[in-house]
Short mmCIF file of C-alpha atoms in Angstrom, two decimals:
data_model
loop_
_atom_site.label_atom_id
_atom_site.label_comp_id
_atom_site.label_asym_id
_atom_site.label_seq_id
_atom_site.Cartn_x
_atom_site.Cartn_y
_atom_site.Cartn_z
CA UNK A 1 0.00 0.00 0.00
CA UNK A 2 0.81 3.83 -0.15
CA UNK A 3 3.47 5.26 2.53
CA UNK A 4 4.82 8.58 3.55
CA UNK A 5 8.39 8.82 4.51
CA UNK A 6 8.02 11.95 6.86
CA UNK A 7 11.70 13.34 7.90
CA UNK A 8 13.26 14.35 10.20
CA UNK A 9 11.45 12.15 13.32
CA UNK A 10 11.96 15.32 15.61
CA UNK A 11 13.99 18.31 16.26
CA UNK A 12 15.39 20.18 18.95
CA UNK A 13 15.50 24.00 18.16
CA UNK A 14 16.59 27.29 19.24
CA UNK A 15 13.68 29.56 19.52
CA UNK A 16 14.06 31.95 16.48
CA UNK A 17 15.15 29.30 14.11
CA UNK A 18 14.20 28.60 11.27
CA UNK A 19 12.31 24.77 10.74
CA UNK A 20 12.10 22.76 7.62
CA UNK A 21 10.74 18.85 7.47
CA UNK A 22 9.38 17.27 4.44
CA UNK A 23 7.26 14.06 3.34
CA UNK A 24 7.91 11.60 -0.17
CA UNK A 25 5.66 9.04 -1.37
CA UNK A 26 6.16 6.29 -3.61
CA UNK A 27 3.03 7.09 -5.47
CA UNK A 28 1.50 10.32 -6.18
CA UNK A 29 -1.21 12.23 -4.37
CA UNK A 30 -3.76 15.20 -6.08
CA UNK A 31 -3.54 16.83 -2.28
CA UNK A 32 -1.32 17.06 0.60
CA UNK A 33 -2.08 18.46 4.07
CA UNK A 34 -0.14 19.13 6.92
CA UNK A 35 -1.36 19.06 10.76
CA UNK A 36 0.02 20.07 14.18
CA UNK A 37 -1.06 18.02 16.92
CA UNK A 38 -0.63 19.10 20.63
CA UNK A 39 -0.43 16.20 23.37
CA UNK A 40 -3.98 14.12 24.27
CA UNK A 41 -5.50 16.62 21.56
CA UNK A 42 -6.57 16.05 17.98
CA UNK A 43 -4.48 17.24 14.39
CA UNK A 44 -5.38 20.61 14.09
CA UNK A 45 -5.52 21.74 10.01
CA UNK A 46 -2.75 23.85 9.14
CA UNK A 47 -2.21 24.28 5.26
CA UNK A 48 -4.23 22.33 2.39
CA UNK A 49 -2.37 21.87 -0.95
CA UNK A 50 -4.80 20.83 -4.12
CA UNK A 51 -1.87 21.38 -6.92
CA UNK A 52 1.44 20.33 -8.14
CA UNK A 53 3.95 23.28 -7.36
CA UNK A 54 1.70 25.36 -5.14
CA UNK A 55 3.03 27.09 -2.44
CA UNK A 56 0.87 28.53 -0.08
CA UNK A 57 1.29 30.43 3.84
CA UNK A 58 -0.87 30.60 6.68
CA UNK A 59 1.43 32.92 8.69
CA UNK A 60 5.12 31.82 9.48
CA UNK A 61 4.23 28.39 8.24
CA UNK A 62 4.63 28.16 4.03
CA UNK A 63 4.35 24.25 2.45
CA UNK A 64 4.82 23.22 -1.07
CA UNK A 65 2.76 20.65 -3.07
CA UNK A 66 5.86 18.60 -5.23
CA UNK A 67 5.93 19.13 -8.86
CA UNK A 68 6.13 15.51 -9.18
CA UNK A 69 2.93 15.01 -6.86
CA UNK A 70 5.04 12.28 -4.49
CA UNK A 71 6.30 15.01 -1.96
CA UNK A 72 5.54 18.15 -0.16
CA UNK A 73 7.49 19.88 2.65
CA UNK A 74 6.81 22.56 5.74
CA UNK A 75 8.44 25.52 6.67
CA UNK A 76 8.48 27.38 10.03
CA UNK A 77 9.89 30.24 9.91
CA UNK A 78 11.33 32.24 13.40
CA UNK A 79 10.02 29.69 15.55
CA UNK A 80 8.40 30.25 19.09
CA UNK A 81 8.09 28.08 22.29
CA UNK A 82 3.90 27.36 21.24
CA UNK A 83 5.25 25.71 18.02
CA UNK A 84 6.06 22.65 20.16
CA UNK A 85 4.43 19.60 18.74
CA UNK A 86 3.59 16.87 16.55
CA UNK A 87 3.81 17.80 12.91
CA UNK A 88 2.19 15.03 10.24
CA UNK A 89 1.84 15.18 6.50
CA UNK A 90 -0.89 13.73 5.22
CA UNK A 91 -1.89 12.42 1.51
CA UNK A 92 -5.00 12.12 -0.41
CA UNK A 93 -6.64 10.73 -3.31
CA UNK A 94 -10.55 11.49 -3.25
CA UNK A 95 -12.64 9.57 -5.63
CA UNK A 96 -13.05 5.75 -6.08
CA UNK A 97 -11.96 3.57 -3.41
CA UNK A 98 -9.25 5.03 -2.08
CA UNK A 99 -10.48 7.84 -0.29
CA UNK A 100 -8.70 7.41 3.32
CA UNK A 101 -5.83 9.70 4.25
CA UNK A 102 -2.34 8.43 4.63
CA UNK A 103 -0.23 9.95 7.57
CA UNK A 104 3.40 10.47 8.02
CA UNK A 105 4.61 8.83 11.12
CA UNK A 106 4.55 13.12 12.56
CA UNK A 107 8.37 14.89 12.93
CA UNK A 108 8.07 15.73 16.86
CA UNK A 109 9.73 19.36 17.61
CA UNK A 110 11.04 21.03 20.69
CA UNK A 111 11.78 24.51 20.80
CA UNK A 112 14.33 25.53 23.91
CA UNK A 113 12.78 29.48 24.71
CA UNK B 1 -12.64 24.57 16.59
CA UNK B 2 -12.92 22.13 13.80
CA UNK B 3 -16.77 21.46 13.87
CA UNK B 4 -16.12 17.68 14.34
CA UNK B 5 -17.52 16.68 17.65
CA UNK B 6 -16.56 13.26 19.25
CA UNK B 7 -18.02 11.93 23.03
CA UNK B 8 -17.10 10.86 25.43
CA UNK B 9 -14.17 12.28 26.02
CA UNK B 10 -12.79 9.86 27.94
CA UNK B 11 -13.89 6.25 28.93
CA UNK B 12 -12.28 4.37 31.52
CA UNK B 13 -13.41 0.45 30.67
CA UNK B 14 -12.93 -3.02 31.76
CA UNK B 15 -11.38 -5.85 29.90
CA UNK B 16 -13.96 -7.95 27.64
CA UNK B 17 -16.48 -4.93 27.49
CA UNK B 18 -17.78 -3.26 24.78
CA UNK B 19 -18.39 0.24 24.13
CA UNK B 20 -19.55 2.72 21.44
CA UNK B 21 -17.71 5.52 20.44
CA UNK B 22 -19.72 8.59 18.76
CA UNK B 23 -19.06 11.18 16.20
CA UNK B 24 -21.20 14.26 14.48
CA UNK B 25 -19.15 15.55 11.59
CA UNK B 26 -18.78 19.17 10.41
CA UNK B 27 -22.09 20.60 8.77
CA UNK B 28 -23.02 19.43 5.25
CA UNK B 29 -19.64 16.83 5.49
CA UNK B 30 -21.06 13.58 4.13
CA UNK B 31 -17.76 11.28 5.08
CA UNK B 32 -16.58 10.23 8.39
CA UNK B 33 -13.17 8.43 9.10
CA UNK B 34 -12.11 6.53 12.24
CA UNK B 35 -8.48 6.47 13.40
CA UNK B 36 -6.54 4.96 15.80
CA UNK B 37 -4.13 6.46 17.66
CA UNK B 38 -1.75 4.92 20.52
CA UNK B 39 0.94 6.13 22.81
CA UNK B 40 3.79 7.49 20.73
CA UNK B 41 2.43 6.25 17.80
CA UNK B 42 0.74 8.09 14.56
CA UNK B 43 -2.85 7.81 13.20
CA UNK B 44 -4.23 4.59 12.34
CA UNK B 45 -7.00 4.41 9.59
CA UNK B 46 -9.32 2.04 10.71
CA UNK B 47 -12.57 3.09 8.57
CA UNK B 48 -14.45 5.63 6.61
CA UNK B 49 -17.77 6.23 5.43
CA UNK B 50 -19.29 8.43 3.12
CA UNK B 51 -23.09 9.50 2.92
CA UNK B 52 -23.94 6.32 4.99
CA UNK B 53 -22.07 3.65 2.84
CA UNK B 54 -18.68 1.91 3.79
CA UNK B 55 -16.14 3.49 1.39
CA UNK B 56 -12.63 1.79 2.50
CA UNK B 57 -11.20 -0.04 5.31
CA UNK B 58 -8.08 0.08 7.27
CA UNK B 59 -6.50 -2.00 9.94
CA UNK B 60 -9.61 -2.58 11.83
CA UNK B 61 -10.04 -5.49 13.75
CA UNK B 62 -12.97 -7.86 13.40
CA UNK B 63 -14.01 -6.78 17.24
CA UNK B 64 -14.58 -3.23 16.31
CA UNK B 65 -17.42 -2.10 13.50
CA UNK B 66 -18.72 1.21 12.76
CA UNK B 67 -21.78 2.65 10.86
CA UNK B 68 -22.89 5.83 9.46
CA UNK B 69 -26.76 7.16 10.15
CA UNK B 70 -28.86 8.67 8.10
CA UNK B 71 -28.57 11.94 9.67
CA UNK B 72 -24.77 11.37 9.03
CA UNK B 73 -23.68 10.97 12.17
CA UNK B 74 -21.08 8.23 13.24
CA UNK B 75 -20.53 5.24 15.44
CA UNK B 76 -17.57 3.28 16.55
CA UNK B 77 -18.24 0.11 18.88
CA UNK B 78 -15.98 -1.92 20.59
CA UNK B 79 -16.38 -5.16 21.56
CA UNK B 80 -14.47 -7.75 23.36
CA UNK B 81 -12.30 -5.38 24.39
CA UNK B 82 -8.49 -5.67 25.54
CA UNK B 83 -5.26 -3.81 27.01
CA UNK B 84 -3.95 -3.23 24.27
CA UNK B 85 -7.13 -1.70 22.49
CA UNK B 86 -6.10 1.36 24.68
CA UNK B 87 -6.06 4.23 22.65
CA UNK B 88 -7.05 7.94 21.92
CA UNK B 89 -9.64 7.41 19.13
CA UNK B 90 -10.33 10.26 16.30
CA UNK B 91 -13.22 10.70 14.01
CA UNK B 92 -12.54 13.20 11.26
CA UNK B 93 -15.14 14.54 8.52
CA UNK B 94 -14.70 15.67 5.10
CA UNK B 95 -16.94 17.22 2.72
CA UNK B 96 -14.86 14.92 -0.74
CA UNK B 97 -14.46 16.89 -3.47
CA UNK B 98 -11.63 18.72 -5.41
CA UNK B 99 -10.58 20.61 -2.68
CA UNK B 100 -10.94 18.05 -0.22
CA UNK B 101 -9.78 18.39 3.56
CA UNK B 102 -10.30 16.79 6.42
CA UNK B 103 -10.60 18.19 9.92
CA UNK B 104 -10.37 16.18 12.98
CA UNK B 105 -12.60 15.87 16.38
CA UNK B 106 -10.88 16.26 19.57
CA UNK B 107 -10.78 12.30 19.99
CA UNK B 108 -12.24 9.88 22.59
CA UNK B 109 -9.61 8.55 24.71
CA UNK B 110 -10.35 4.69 25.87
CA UNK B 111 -8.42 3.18 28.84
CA UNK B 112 -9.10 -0.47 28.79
CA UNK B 113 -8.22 -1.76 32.67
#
């Protein structure tokens, strides 16, 4: 079946820094999505990606959608203490059968204030 | 605030019980997936249903079974259950489509004792 290598598997990061982690696929997807998840709590939504070589923001976070549809990264940019978390990538294919997400195993980041 | 509403919260259970797990998705979102998640691990698809009809199936065990109701709402029920079926337990919604996303409840966690 599909899987999503999701790299690094955590980080441990000065507070300012700059953060980059990515996801690849051995197939393609027609939409990636990335999610934060906080401890106990459920993935919260971050950024939605519908097209090969978008490139879209919501605040200091910016993610790409692959050209080749089989990868997409996240960028954090001057990170701060409440960007502690869980960070997945997530792929989808709607239509058909195969409409179920597929997860990265989540890059887990610590930010030292 | 995703929309996606999920009780109980939490459920403190015996070993060999059974219990139901229940979901209302976001407004006008006609599929509902289950995942699994366990300590220090990622998401689990276990099932998903859209506009009342199975659609695909993950790694769900034979014990567990879920439906979809007419008014779109979701149920997961456990049965039989064991230590190891303790988990936090997401339902997410999605509306399918070409922009498709998928927004997740706060989960149900599930101590098994």
């Amino acid at each position: 079946g599909q899987q999503l290598n999701q790299s690094p598997q955590s980080m441990f990061i000065q507070e300012g820094e700059d953060v980059s982690m990515n996801c690849t696929s051995s197939s393609i997807f027609n939409t990636w999505l990335w999610y934060k998840q906080d401890p106990g709590e459920g993935p919260v939504l971050l950024i939605a990606l519908y097209k090969a070589g978008e490139l879209t923001s919501n605040g200091r976070l910016t993610a790409q959608f692959g050209i080749t549809r089989k990868d997409s990264f996240l960028n954090i940019s001057a990170s701060i203490p409440s960007d502690v978390g869980i960070y997945f990538c997530a792929g989808l294919n709607y239509g058909g059968s195969q409409g179920n997400l597929i997860f990265g195993k989540g890059t887990k980041l610590s930010v030292k204030p | 605030d995703s929309g996606v509403t999920q009780t109980p919260k939490h459920l403190i259970t015996a070993t060999g019980q059974r219990v139901t797990l229940r979901c209302s998705p976001r407004s006008g979102d006609l599929s509902v997936y289950w995942y699994q998640q366990s300590l220090d691990q990622g998401l689990q698809f276990l099932i998903q249903y859209y506009n009342g009809e199975e659609r695909a199936k993950g790694n769900i065990l034979e014990r567990f079974s879920a439906q979809q109701f007419p008014d779109l709402h979701s149920e997961l029920n456990l049965s039989s259950l064991e230590l190891g079926d303790s988990a936090l337990y997401f339902c997410a919604s999605s509306v399918e489509g070409e922009r498709n996303t998928i927004y997740f409840g706060e989960g149900s966690w599930l101590t098994v004792v």
